[in-house]
Amino acid sequence: MERLVQGVRALPGGRPAWCAGAVVLAGRGPVVAVEDATGWAVRYRSYDPERQRGVDLPRDRWEPMRVGTVFDLASLTKLFTAVAALQQVERGFLALDEEVRGHLPAFARGITVRQLLDHTSGLRPELPFHDHPGRAAQLALLWREAAAPAGGPAGAHLYSDLNLIALQLVLEQLTGLRLDALVREGITAPLGMLSTSYGPLAPQGVAATEDQRRPWAKADRGMVRGEVHDENAWALGGVAGHAGLFSTAQDLAVLCRTLLNGGAYGTARILGPDAVAALLDPPGLGFGVDQPYFMGELAGHGAAGHTGFTGTSLVLDRATDTFLVLLANTVHPCRRNGGSAPRAAAADCLARAVARAG
């Protein structure tokens, strides 16, 4: 299993050109097979656009990556929103095939809760909430889009942050609780995921993300650390259905094991097996299924997972009872398209190790 870590460190995409640092944690059944960290949680003080490189902090201020480093999960947040939604379905307060307009009247006819979860609502990928301060202005943007989705007819797959933002609004209206409270009370507290929460967080122990400045970013915020990287989640107050959660590899391993166990971990149960199957069975509700670009050789027989823009990812494979969490700060000090080759390489290592073990 040491090859799993070596794959992240040694492949061309896994060198610092892809990320400043990374944490990898993988397991099978109740056993954690590998848990390691490499590189730096914080290395740069800024980004130099003329030289297209990071400007280093003094060497004594570099902070090493540790297995307990906290990461901005970016779109892995969507998985928690999806679990929170299925909890309401299990309790009979929400139905997957009911129309969203029953909760949010601005939505066009025919768009269902299921379509928000599987990204077939027709909503475009995002809206510039970051350029429209104030909840009223932001909601006005969303309602215009929801009334006549610009992404195409409902039924076609189009990945959209707006789906999970809308689902957040449905859940909050339905329960009278903010999404952060729903996640805490329904998921992280029962499972003992004490390092998982929405920000802002004190920066110590948190991996830095980006030196956000226009024109490459959508806001001028400087080096971001402990606050959500996603500009829209930041504009929405830091608690959003599509982004905003922070966590560690160890906490995410607990979530993976919970889902592989059919919704239970130790004495806690957050979902029943049928709800877990709804999340993970193709095409997946909130989860992507069999996506080789980041799942590598784990894809092909029902592996499910997700990636996050900041460099995060997780994969769980019910067929072999294995999981892989790979967290990296690929946007430190600046966003770039580094691809997912290291993610796929790590998944390949895990798949081959499992095949050898039988």
mmCIF file of C-alpha atoms in Angstrom:
data_model
loop_
_atom_site.group_PDB
_atom_site.id
_atom_site.type_symbol
_atom_site.label_atom_id
_atom_site.label_comp_id
_atom_site.label_asym_id
_atom_site.label_seq_id
_atom_site.Cartn_x
_atom_site.Cartn_y
_atom_site.Cartn_z
ATOM 1 C CA MET A 1 0.000 0.000 0.000
ATOM 2 C CA GLU A 2 2.981 2.310 0.309
ATOM 3 C CA ARG A 3 2.845 2.503 -3.485
ATOM 4 C CA LEU A 4 -0.379 4.482 -3.073
ATOM 5 C CA VAL A 5 1.501 7.332 -1.417
ATOM 6 C CA GLN A 6 4.446 6.974 -3.788
ATOM 7 C CA GLY A 7 2.056 7.345 -6.711
ATOM 8 C CA VAL A 8 0.870 10.714 -5.447
ATOM 9 C CA ARG A 9 4.418 11.892 -4.808
ATOM 10 C CA ALA A 10 6.229 10.521 -7.839
ATOM 11 C CA LEU A 11 3.991 10.785 -10.894
ATOM 12 C CA PRO A 12 4.443 13.918 -13.027
ATOM 13 C CA GLY A 13 1.124 15.388 -11.982
ATOM 14 C CA GLY A 14 1.847 14.684 -8.311
ATOM 15 C CA ARG A 15 4.888 16.931 -8.014
ATOM 16 C CA PRO A 16 4.457 20.467 -6.642
ATOM 17 C CA ALA A 17 3.295 21.553 -10.113
ATOM 18 C CA TRP A 18 0.004 19.863 -9.168
ATOM 19 C CA CYS A 19 -0.156 20.730 -5.478
ATOM 20 C CA ALA A 20 1.852 22.204 -2.650
ATOM 21 C CA GLY A 21 0.937 19.272 -0.424
ATOM 22 C CA ALA A 22 -1.438 16.356 -0.028
ATOM 23 C CA VAL A 23 -2.892 13.862 2.429
ATOM 24 C CA VAL A 24 -3.901 10.358 1.382
ATOM 25 C CA LEU A 25 -5.915 7.907 3.459
ATOM 26 C CA ALA A 26 -7.173 4.573 2.183
ATOM 27 C CA GLY A 27 -8.760 1.550 3.784
ATOM 28 C CA ARG A 28 -10.569 -1.708 3.308
ATOM 29 C CA GLY A 29 -13.176 -2.992 5.685
ATOM 30 C CA PRO A 30 -12.360 -1.765 9.194
ATOM 31 C CA VAL A 31 -8.639 -1.422 8.402
ATOM 32 C CA VAL A 32 -6.866 1.828 7.509
ATOM 33 C CA ALA A 33 -4.259 0.569 5.059
ATOM 34 C CA VAL A 34 -2.362 3.802 4.432
ATOM 35 C CA GLU A 35 -2.427 7.265 5.988
ATOM 36 C CA ASP A 36 0.260 9.735 5.037
ATOM 37 C CA ALA A 37 0.964 13.371 4.233
ATOM 38 C CA THR A 38 3.451 15.026 1.936
ATOM 39 C CA GLY A 39 4.459 18.595 1.064
ATOM 40 C CA TRP A 40 3.225 21.823 2.547
ATOM 41 C CA ALA A 41 -0.069 23.030 3.963
ATOM 42 C CA VAL A 42 1.188 26.602 3.648
ATOM 43 C CA ARG A 43 4.153 27.658 1.513
ATOM 44 C CA TYR A 44 3.301 30.829 -0.423
ATOM 45 C CA ARG A 45 2.443 34.345 0.666
ATOM 46 C CA SER A 46 1.139 35.425 -2.751
ATOM 47 C CA TYR A 47 1.042 34.692 -6.451
ATOM 48 C CA ASP A 48 3.139 36.594 -8.997
ATOM 49 C CA PRO A 49 1.102 36.761 -12.239
ATOM 50 C CA GLU A 50 3.988 38.164 -14.288
ATOM 51 C CA ARG A 51 6.283 35.272 -13.430
ATOM 52 C CA GLN A 52 3.352 32.861 -13.126
ATOM 53 C CA ARG A 53 4.626 31.378 -9.919
ATOM 54 C CA GLY A 54 4.113 31.582 -6.194
ATOM 55 C CA VAL A 55 6.056 33.934 -3.985
ATOM 56 C CA ASP A 56 7.436 31.900 -1.098
ATOM 57 C CA LEU A 57 7.012 32.792 2.530
ATOM 58 C CA PRO A 58 10.230 32.841 4.549
ATOM 59 C CA ARG A 59 11.333 29.235 4.875
ATOM 60 C CA ASP A 60 10.706 29.105 8.612
ATOM 61 C CA ARG A 61 7.029 29.982 8.017
ATOM 62 C CA TRP A 62 6.300 27.060 5.707
ATOM 63 C CA GLU A 63 3.883 24.700 7.440
ATOM 64 C CA PRO A 64 4.176 20.978 6.672
ATOM 65 C CA MET A 65 1.181 18.967 5.616
ATOM 66 C CA ARG A 66 0.013 16.596 8.342
ATOM 67 C CA VAL A 67 -2.497 13.760 8.288
ATOM 68 C CA GLY A 68 -4.765 15.900 10.472
ATOM 69 C CA THR A 69 -4.564 19.033 8.321
ATOM 70 C CA VAL A 70 -7.965 20.624 7.707
ATOM 71 C CA PHE A 71 -8.936 21.255 4.075
ATOM 72 C CA ASP A 72 -11.520 23.364 2.322
ATOM 73 C CA LEU A 73 -13.595 20.545 0.829
ATOM 74 C CA ALA A 74 -15.065 22.648 -1.998
ATOM 75 C CA SER A 75 -17.614 20.499 -3.866
ATOM 76 C CA LEU A 76 -17.279 17.542 -1.502
ATOM 77 C CA THR A 77 -19.714 19.692 0.492
ATOM 78 C CA LYS A 78 -22.368 18.566 -1.989
ATOM 79 C CA LEU A 79 -22.176 15.035 -0.587
ATOM 80 C CA PHE A 80 -23.204 16.264 2.863
ATOM 81 C CA THR A 81 -26.099 18.232 1.407
ATOM 82 C CA ALA A 82 -27.208 15.113 -0.445
ATOM 83 C CA VAL A 83 -27.077 13.011 2.731
ATOM 84 C CA ALA A 84 -29.074 15.680 4.598
ATOM 85 C CA ALA A 85 -31.706 15.581 1.841
ATOM 86 C CA LEU A 86 -32.006 11.772 1.957
ATOM 87 C CA GLN A 87 -32.465 11.979 5.717
ATOM 88 C CA GLN A 88 -35.547 14.108 5.126
ATOM 89 C CA VAL A 89 -36.755 11.655 2.485
ATOM 90 C CA GLU A 90 -36.391 8.788 4.962
ATOM 91 C CA ARG A 91 -38.412 10.719 7.534
ATOM 92 C CA GLY A 92 -41.213 11.285 5.049
ATOM 93 C CA PHE A 93 -40.847 15.070 4.921
ATOM 94 C CA LEU A 94 -39.480 15.169 1.369
ATOM 95 C CA ALA A 95 -39.995 13.062 -1.755
ATOM 96 C CA LEU A 96 -37.396 12.672 -4.479
ATOM 97 C CA ASP A 97 -39.923 13.005 -7.284
ATOM 98 C CA GLU A 98 -41.902 15.948 -5.920
ATOM 99 C CA GLU A 99 -41.578 19.265 -7.702
ATOM 100 C CA VAL A 100 -39.224 21.830 -6.243
ATOM 101 C CA ARG A 101 -41.825 24.541 -6.842
ATOM 102 C CA GLY A 102 -43.856 23.082 -3.983
ATOM 103 C CA HIS A 103 -41.155 24.500 -1.706
ATOM 104 C CA LEU A 104 -39.697 27.261 -3.899
ATOM 105 C CA PRO A 105 -42.539 28.691 -6.029
ATOM 106 C CA ALA A 106 -40.203 30.500 -8.434
ATOM 107 C CA PHE A 107 -39.098 27.183 -9.936
ATOM 108 C CA ALA A 108 -40.426 26.088 -13.298
ATOM 109 C CA ARG A 109 -42.893 23.221 -13.448
ATOM 110 C CA GLY A 110 -41.430 19.743 -13.758
ATOM 111 C CA ILE A 111 -38.138 20.244 -11.925
ATOM 112 C CA THR A 112 -37.921 17.695 -9.119
ATOM 113 C CA VAL A 113 -35.812 17.174 -6.017
ATOM 114 C CA ARG A 114 -34.237 14.158 -7.706
ATOM 115 C CA GLN A 115 -33.152 16.343 -10.612
ATOM 116 C CA LEU A 116 -31.396 18.712 -8.239
ATOM 117 C CA LEU A 117 -29.472 15.766 -6.818
ATOM 118 C CA ASP A 118 -28.518 14.112 -10.108
ATOM 119 C CA HIS A 119 -27.872 17.380 -11.986
ATOM 120 C CA THR A 120 -30.628 16.995 -14.573
ATOM 121 C CA SER A 121 -32.634 20.106 -13.638
ATOM 122 C CA GLY A 122 -31.429 22.215 -16.554
ATOM 123 C CA LEU A 123 -29.998 24.913 -14.278
ATOM 124 C CA ARG A 124 -26.796 26.445 -15.586
ATOM 125 C CA PRO A 125 -23.539 25.626 -13.727
ATOM 126 C CA GLU A 126 -23.363 28.829 -11.677
ATOM 127 C CA LEU A 127 -24.450 32.458 -11.311
ATOM 128 C CA PRO A 128 -22.323 35.460 -10.238
ATOM 129 C CA PHE A 129 -23.628 35.797 -6.674
ATOM 130 C CA HIS A 130 -20.228 37.238 -5.767
ATOM 131 C CA ASP A 131 -21.006 40.301 -7.887
ATOM 132 C CA HIS A 132 -24.446 40.830 -6.294
ATOM 133 C CA PRO A 133 -24.066 41.435 -2.579
ATOM 134 C CA GLY A 134 -27.107 40.960 -0.396
ATOM 135 C CA ARG A 135 -29.422 37.989 -0.093
ATOM 136 C CA ALA A 136 -32.309 39.667 -1.917
ATOM 137 C CA ALA A 137 -30.197 40.359 -5.006
ATOM 138 C CA GLN A 138 -28.722 36.868 -4.937
ATOM 139 C CA LEU A 139 -32.092 35.194 -4.635
ATOM 140 C CA ALA A 140 -33.429 37.349 -7.461
ATOM 141 C CA LEU A 141 -30.680 35.930 -9.699
ATOM 142 C CA LEU A 142 -31.568 32.387 -8.706
ATOM 143 C CA TRP A 143 -35.318 32.858 -9.149
ATOM 144 C CA ARG A 144 -34.838 34.217 -12.687
ATOM 145 C CA GLU A 145 -32.750 31.186 -13.587
ATOM 146 C CA ALA A 146 -35.132 28.759 -11.875
ATOM 147 C CA ALA A 147 -38.143 30.106 -13.787
ATOM 148 C CA ALA A 148 -36.505 29.439 -17.159
ATOM 149 C CA PRO A 149 -33.316 27.331 -16.815
ATOM 150 C CA ALA A 150 -30.710 28.365 -19.340
ATOM 151 C CA GLY A 151 -28.793 25.081 -19.259
ATOM 152 C CA GLY A 152 -31.282 23.269 -21.447
ATOM 153 C CA PRO A 153 -34.311 21.057 -20.963
ATOM 154 C CA ALA A 154 -34.713 19.185 -17.724
ATOM 155 C CA GLY A 155 -33.544 15.587 -18.057
ATOM 156 C CA ALA A 156 -30.162 16.237 -19.660
ATOM 157 C CA HIS A 157 -27.167 16.007 -17.331
ATOM 158 C CA LEU A 158 -25.480 19.339 -16.576
ATOM 159 C CA TYR A 159 -23.395 19.622 -13.429
ATOM 160 C CA SER A 160 -24.498 22.723 -11.530
ATOM 161 C CA ASP A 161 -23.708 24.339 -8.204
ATOM 162 C CA LEU A 162 -27.160 25.905 -8.373
ATOM 163 C CA ASN A 163 -28.791 22.513 -7.859
ATOM 164 C CA LEU A 164 -27.299 22.111 -4.400
ATOM 165 C CA ILE A 165 -27.870 25.765 -3.509
ATOM 166 C CA ALA A 166 -31.544 25.287 -4.364
ATOM 167 C CA LEU A 167 -31.634 22.044 -2.389
ATOM 168 C CA GLN A 168 -30.172 23.906 0.585
ATOM 169 C CA LEU A 169 -33.065 26.378 0.394
ATOM 170 C CA VAL A 170 -35.570 23.525 0.220
ATOM 171 C CA LEU A 171 -34.074 21.854 3.288
ATOM 172 C CA GLU A 172 -33.903 25.071 5.271
ATOM 173 C CA GLN A 173 -37.506 25.952 4.489
ATOM 174 C CA LEU A 174 -38.653 22.424 5.256
ATOM 175 C CA THR A 175 -36.877 22.110 8.613
ATOM 176 C CA GLY A 176 -36.552 25.686 9.838
ATOM 177 C CA LEU A 177 -32.839 25.034 10.405
ATOM 178 C CA ARG A 178 -29.805 26.378 8.573
ATOM 179 C CA LEU A 179 -27.845 23.875 6.537
ATOM 180 C CA ASP A 180 -24.861 24.002 8.891
ATOM 181 C CA ALA A 181 -27.128 22.933 11.765
ATOM 182 C CA LEU A 182 -28.636 20.119 9.674
ATOM 183 C CA VAL A 183 -25.186 18.824 8.772
ATOM 184 C CA ARG A 184 -23.953 19.061 12.337
ATOM 185 C CA GLU A 185 -26.995 17.500 13.990
ATOM 186 C CA GLY A 186 -27.667 14.858 11.356
ATOM 187 C CA ILE A 187 -24.198 13.836 10.189
ATOM 188 C CA THR A 188 -21.058 15.123 11.871
ATOM 189 C CA ALA A 189 -22.118 15.032 15.533
ATOM 190 C CA PRO A 190 -23.573 11.498 15.473
ATOM 191 C CA LEU A 191 -20.510 10.209 13.619
ATOM 192 C CA GLY A 192 -18.013 12.035 15.844
ATOM 193 C CA MET A 193 -16.629 14.022 12.917
ATOM 194 C CA LEU A 194 -15.355 16.767 15.188
ATOM 195 C CA SER A 195 -13.050 18.345 12.596
ATOM 196 C CA THR A 196 -15.808 18.869 10.034
ATOM 197 C CA SER A 197 -17.675 22.176 9.964
ATOM 198 C CA TYR A 198 -18.416 25.260 7.966
ATOM 199 C CA GLY A 199 -16.007 28.168 8.400
ATOM 200 C CA PRO A 200 -14.624 30.580 9.040
ATOM 201 C CA LEU A 201 -11.924 28.768 10.997
ATOM 202 C CA ALA A 202 -8.829 29.945 12.804
ATOM 203 C CA PRO A 203 -6.059 29.499 10.216
ATOM 204 C CA GLN A 204 -3.704 27.344 12.297
ATOM 205 C CA GLY A 205 -3.797 23.773 11.040
ATOM 206 C CA VAL A 206 -5.799 24.647 7.911
ATOM 207 C CA ALA A 207 -4.326 24.233 4.437
ATOM 208 C CA ALA A 208 -4.092 27.523 2.552
ATOM 209 C CA THR A 209 -5.824 27.862 -0.775
ATOM 210 C CA GLU A 210 -5.524 30.732 -3.235
ATOM 211 C CA ASP A 211 -4.214 34.260 -3.439
ATOM 212 C CA GLN A 212 -7.534 35.454 -4.832
ATOM 213 C CA ARG A 213 -7.245 38.480 -7.047
ATOM 214 C CA ARG A 214 -8.838 39.518 -10.276
ATOM 215 C CA PRO A 215 -8.555 38.737 -13.144
ATOM 216 C CA TRP A 216 -7.833 35.082 -12.396
ATOM 217 C CA ALA A 217 -10.253 34.933 -9.458
ATOM 218 C CA LYS A 218 -13.761 36.341 -9.124
ATOM 219 C CA ALA A 219 -13.027 38.465 -6.052
ATOM 220 C CA ASP A 220 -10.097 40.325 -4.499
ATOM 221 C CA ARG A 221 -9.498 38.624 -1.158
ATOM 222 C CA GLY A 222 -5.768 37.923 -0.988
ATOM 223 C CA MET A 223 -4.429 34.621 0.339
ATOM 224 C CA VAL A 224 -7.404 32.605 1.584
ATOM 225 C CA ARG A 225 -7.001 30.341 4.587
ATOM 226 C CA GLY A 226 -9.751 29.226 6.930
ATOM 227 C CA GLU A 227 -12.438 30.942 4.848
ATOM 228 C CA VAL A 228 -14.224 29.200 2.013
ATOM 229 C CA HIS A 229 -12.364 29.458 -1.292
ATOM 230 C CA ASP A 230 -15.426 29.328 -3.535
ATOM 231 C CA GLU A 231 -16.400 32.930 -4.241
ATOM 232 C CA ASN A 232 -20.110 32.228 -4.446
ATOM 233 C CA ALA A 233 -20.173 30.283 -1.181
ATOM 234 C CA TRP A 234 -18.227 33.165 0.397
ATOM 235 C CA ALA A 235 -20.740 35.692 -0.995
ATOM 236 C CA LEU A 236 -23.591 33.573 0.374
ATOM 237 C CA GLY A 237 -22.151 33.848 3.878
ATOM 238 C CA GLY A 238 -19.905 30.775 3.931
ATOM 239 C CA VAL A 239 -22.706 28.225 4.404
ATOM 240 C CA ALA A 240 -23.851 26.864 1.054
ATOM 241 C CA GLY A 241 -25.134 23.612 -0.356
ATOM 242 C CA HIS A 242 -22.393 23.352 -2.953
ATOM 243 C CA ALA A 243 -19.281 24.439 -1.010
ATOM 244 C CA GLY A 244 -18.148 25.735 2.369
ATOM 245 C CA LEU A 245 -17.365 22.697 4.520
ATOM 246 C CA PHE A 246 -13.904 22.063 5.975
ATOM 247 C CA SER A 247 -12.699 18.646 7.096
ATOM 248 C CA THR A 248 -9.811 16.226 7.482
ATOM 249 C CA ALA A 249 -8.993 12.971 5.722
ATOM 250 C CA GLN A 250 -9.704 11.117 8.959
ATOM 251 C CA ASP A 251 -13.212 12.543 9.255
ATOM 252 C CA LEU A 252 -13.946 11.813 5.607
ATOM 253 C CA ALA A 253 -12.787 8.243 6.144
ATOM 254 C CA VAL A 254 -15.531 7.954 8.787
ATOM 255 C CA LEU A 255 -18.113 9.155 6.261
ATOM 256 C CA CYS A 256 -16.832 6.659 3.691
ATOM 257 C CA ARG A 257 -17.003 3.776 6.155
ATOM 258 C CA THR A 258 -20.487 4.841 7.215
ATOM 259 C CA LEU A 259 -21.759 4.663 3.660
ATOM 260 C CA LEU A 260 -19.937 1.401 2.960
ATOM 261 C CA ASN A 261 -21.585 0.031 6.107
ATOM 262 C CA GLY A 262 -25.032 0.901 4.751
ATOM 263 C CA GLY A 263 -25.413 4.111 6.755
ATOM 264 C CA ALA A 264 -24.086 3.073 10.179
ATOM 265 C CA TYR A 265 -20.826 3.633 12.034
ATOM 266 C CA GLY A 266 -20.365 2.123 15.468
ATOM 267 C CA THR A 267 -23.569 2.743 17.373
ATOM 268 C CA ALA A 268 -24.638 5.646 15.158
ATOM 269 C CA ARG A 269 -26.888 5.352 12.131
ATOM 270 C CA ILE A 270 -27.424 8.369 9.875
ATOM 271 C CA LEU A 271 -29.181 6.621 6.959
ATOM 272 C CA GLY A 272 -30.817 3.314 6.185
ATOM 273 C CA PRO A 273 -29.401 0.945 3.533
ATOM 274 C CA ASP A 274 -32.080 1.883 0.985
ATOM 275 C CA ALA A 275 -31.230 5.571 1.270
ATOM 276 C CA VAL A 276 -27.514 4.802 0.908
ATOM 277 C CA ALA A 277 -28.283 2.764 -2.200
ATOM 278 C CA ALA A 278 -30.249 5.698 -3.620
ATOM 279 C CA LEU A 279 -27.194 7.906 -3.155
ATOM 280 C CA LEU A 280 -24.651 5.499 -4.609
ATOM 281 C CA ASP A 281 -26.445 3.404 -7.234
ATOM 282 C CA PRO A 282 -26.034 4.649 -10.824
ATOM 283 C CA PRO A 283 -26.440 7.413 -11.805
ATOM 284 C CA GLY A 284 -25.915 8.533 -8.187
ATOM 285 C CA LEU A 285 -27.724 11.200 -6.200
ATOM 286 C CA GLY A 286 -25.089 13.762 -5.301
ATOM 287 C CA PHE A 287 -22.343 11.205 -5.946
ATOM 288 C CA GLY A 288 -20.705 10.508 -9.284
ATOM 289 C CA VAL A 289 -20.494 6.827 -10.276
ATOM 290 C CA ASP A 290 -17.729 5.072 -12.254
ATOM 291 C CA GLN A 291 -15.786 8.125 -13.392
ATOM 292 C CA PRO A 292 -12.321 6.920 -14.470
ATOM 293 C CA TYR A 293 -10.832 10.404 -14.761
ATOM 294 C CA PHE A 294 -10.411 10.494 -10.990
ATOM 295 C CA MET A 295 -11.373 6.955 -9.904
ATOM 296 C CA GLY A 296 -8.868 5.234 -12.168
ATOM 297 C CA GLU A 297 -9.109 1.455 -12.031
ATOM 298 C CA LEU A 298 -11.607 1.613 -9.168
ATOM 299 C CA ALA A 299 -14.201 2.686 -11.729
ATOM 300 C CA GLY A 300 -16.195 0.121 -13.637
ATOM 301 C CA HIS A 301 -18.268 -1.763 -11.079
ATOM 302 C CA GLY A 302 -20.161 0.910 -9.201
ATOM 303 C CA ALA A 303 -17.528 2.978 -7.406
ATOM 304 C CA ALA A 304 -18.954 6.309 -6.234
ATOM 305 C CA GLY A 305 -17.346 9.569 -5.193
ATOM 306 C CA HIS A 306 -16.734 13.205 -5.943
ATOM 307 C CA THR A 307 -14.021 15.794 -6.484
ATOM 308 C CA GLY A 308 -13.596 19.341 -5.206
ATOM 309 C CA PHE A 309 -12.093 22.336 -7.009
ATOM 310 C CA THR A 310 -9.506 22.976 -4.291
ATOM 311 C CA GLY A 311 -7.940 19.545 -4.936
ATOM 312 C CA THR A 312 -10.080 17.268 -2.798
ATOM 313 C CA SER A 313 -11.612 13.905 -3.695
ATOM 314 C CA LEU A 314 -12.977 10.702 -2.269
ATOM 315 C CA VAL A 315 -13.944 7.367 -3.772
ATOM 316 C CA LEU A 316 -15.755 4.450 -2.141
ATOM 317 C CA ASP A 317 -16.148 1.050 -3.754
ATOM 318 C CA ARG A 318 -18.859 -1.197 -2.342
ATOM 319 C CA ALA A 319 -17.721 -4.128 -4.501
ATOM 320 C CA THR A 320 -14.402 -4.385 -2.629
ATOM 321 C CA ASP A 321 -15.367 -2.533 0.576
ATOM 322 C CA THR A 322 -12.580 -0.009 0.021
ATOM 323 C CA PHE A 323 -12.300 3.755 0.119
ATOM 324 C CA LEU A 324 -9.761 6.380 -0.880
ATOM 325 C CA VAL A 325 -9.550 9.960 0.379
ATOM 326 C CA LEU A 326 -7.063 12.263 -1.362
ATOM 327 C CA LEU A 327 -6.915 15.877 -0.196
ATOM 328 C CA ALA A 328 -4.556 18.343 -1.849
ATOM 329 C CA ASN A 329 -4.251 22.123 -1.972
ATOM 330 C CA THR A 330 -3.910 22.362 -5.747
ATOM 331 C CA VAL A 331 -5.069 26.000 -5.806
ATOM 332 C CA HIS A 332 -2.244 27.184 -3.523
ATOM 333 C CA PRO A 333 -1.139 29.785 -4.525
ATOM 334 C CA CYS A 334 -3.295 30.106 -7.670
ATOM 335 C CA ARG A 335 -6.005 28.147 -9.465
ATOM 336 C CA ARG A 336 -4.950 26.251 -12.529
ATOM 337 C CA ASN A 337 -6.062 23.230 -14.496
ATOM 338 C CA GLY A 338 -3.775 20.563 -13.100
ATOM 339 C CA GLY A 339 -6.017 17.680 -14.102
ATOM 340 C CA SER A 340 -6.793 14.606 -12.030
ATOM 341 C CA ALA A 341 -3.943 12.291 -13.016
ATOM 342 C CA PRO A 342 -2.657 11.968 -9.412
ATOM 343 C CA ARG A 343 -6.147 11.114 -8.197
ATOM 344 C CA ALA A 344 -6.514 8.401 -10.821
ATOM 345 C CA ALA A 345 -2.972 7.132 -10.120
ATOM 346 C CA ALA A 346 -3.721 6.791 -6.412
ATOM 347 C CA ALA A 347 -6.943 4.945 -7.236
ATOM 348 C CA ASP A 348 -5.008 2.641 -9.578
ATOM 349 C CA CYS A 349 -2.583 1.798 -6.772
ATOM 350 C CA LEU A 350 -5.436 0.985 -4.434
ATOM 351 C CA ALA A 351 -7.304 -1.114 -7.000
ATOM 352 C CA ARG A 352 -4.179 -3.156 -7.790
ATOM 353 C CA ALA A 353 -3.361 -3.659 -4.110
ATOM 354 C CA VAL A 354 -6.890 -4.918 -3.464
ATOM 355 C CA ALA A 355 -6.683 -7.248 -6.494
ATOM 356 C CA ARG A 356 -3.406 -8.724 -5.191
ATOM 357 C CA ALA A 357 -4.841 -9.184 -1.713
ATOM 358 C CA GLY A 358 -7.925 -10.908 -3.094
#
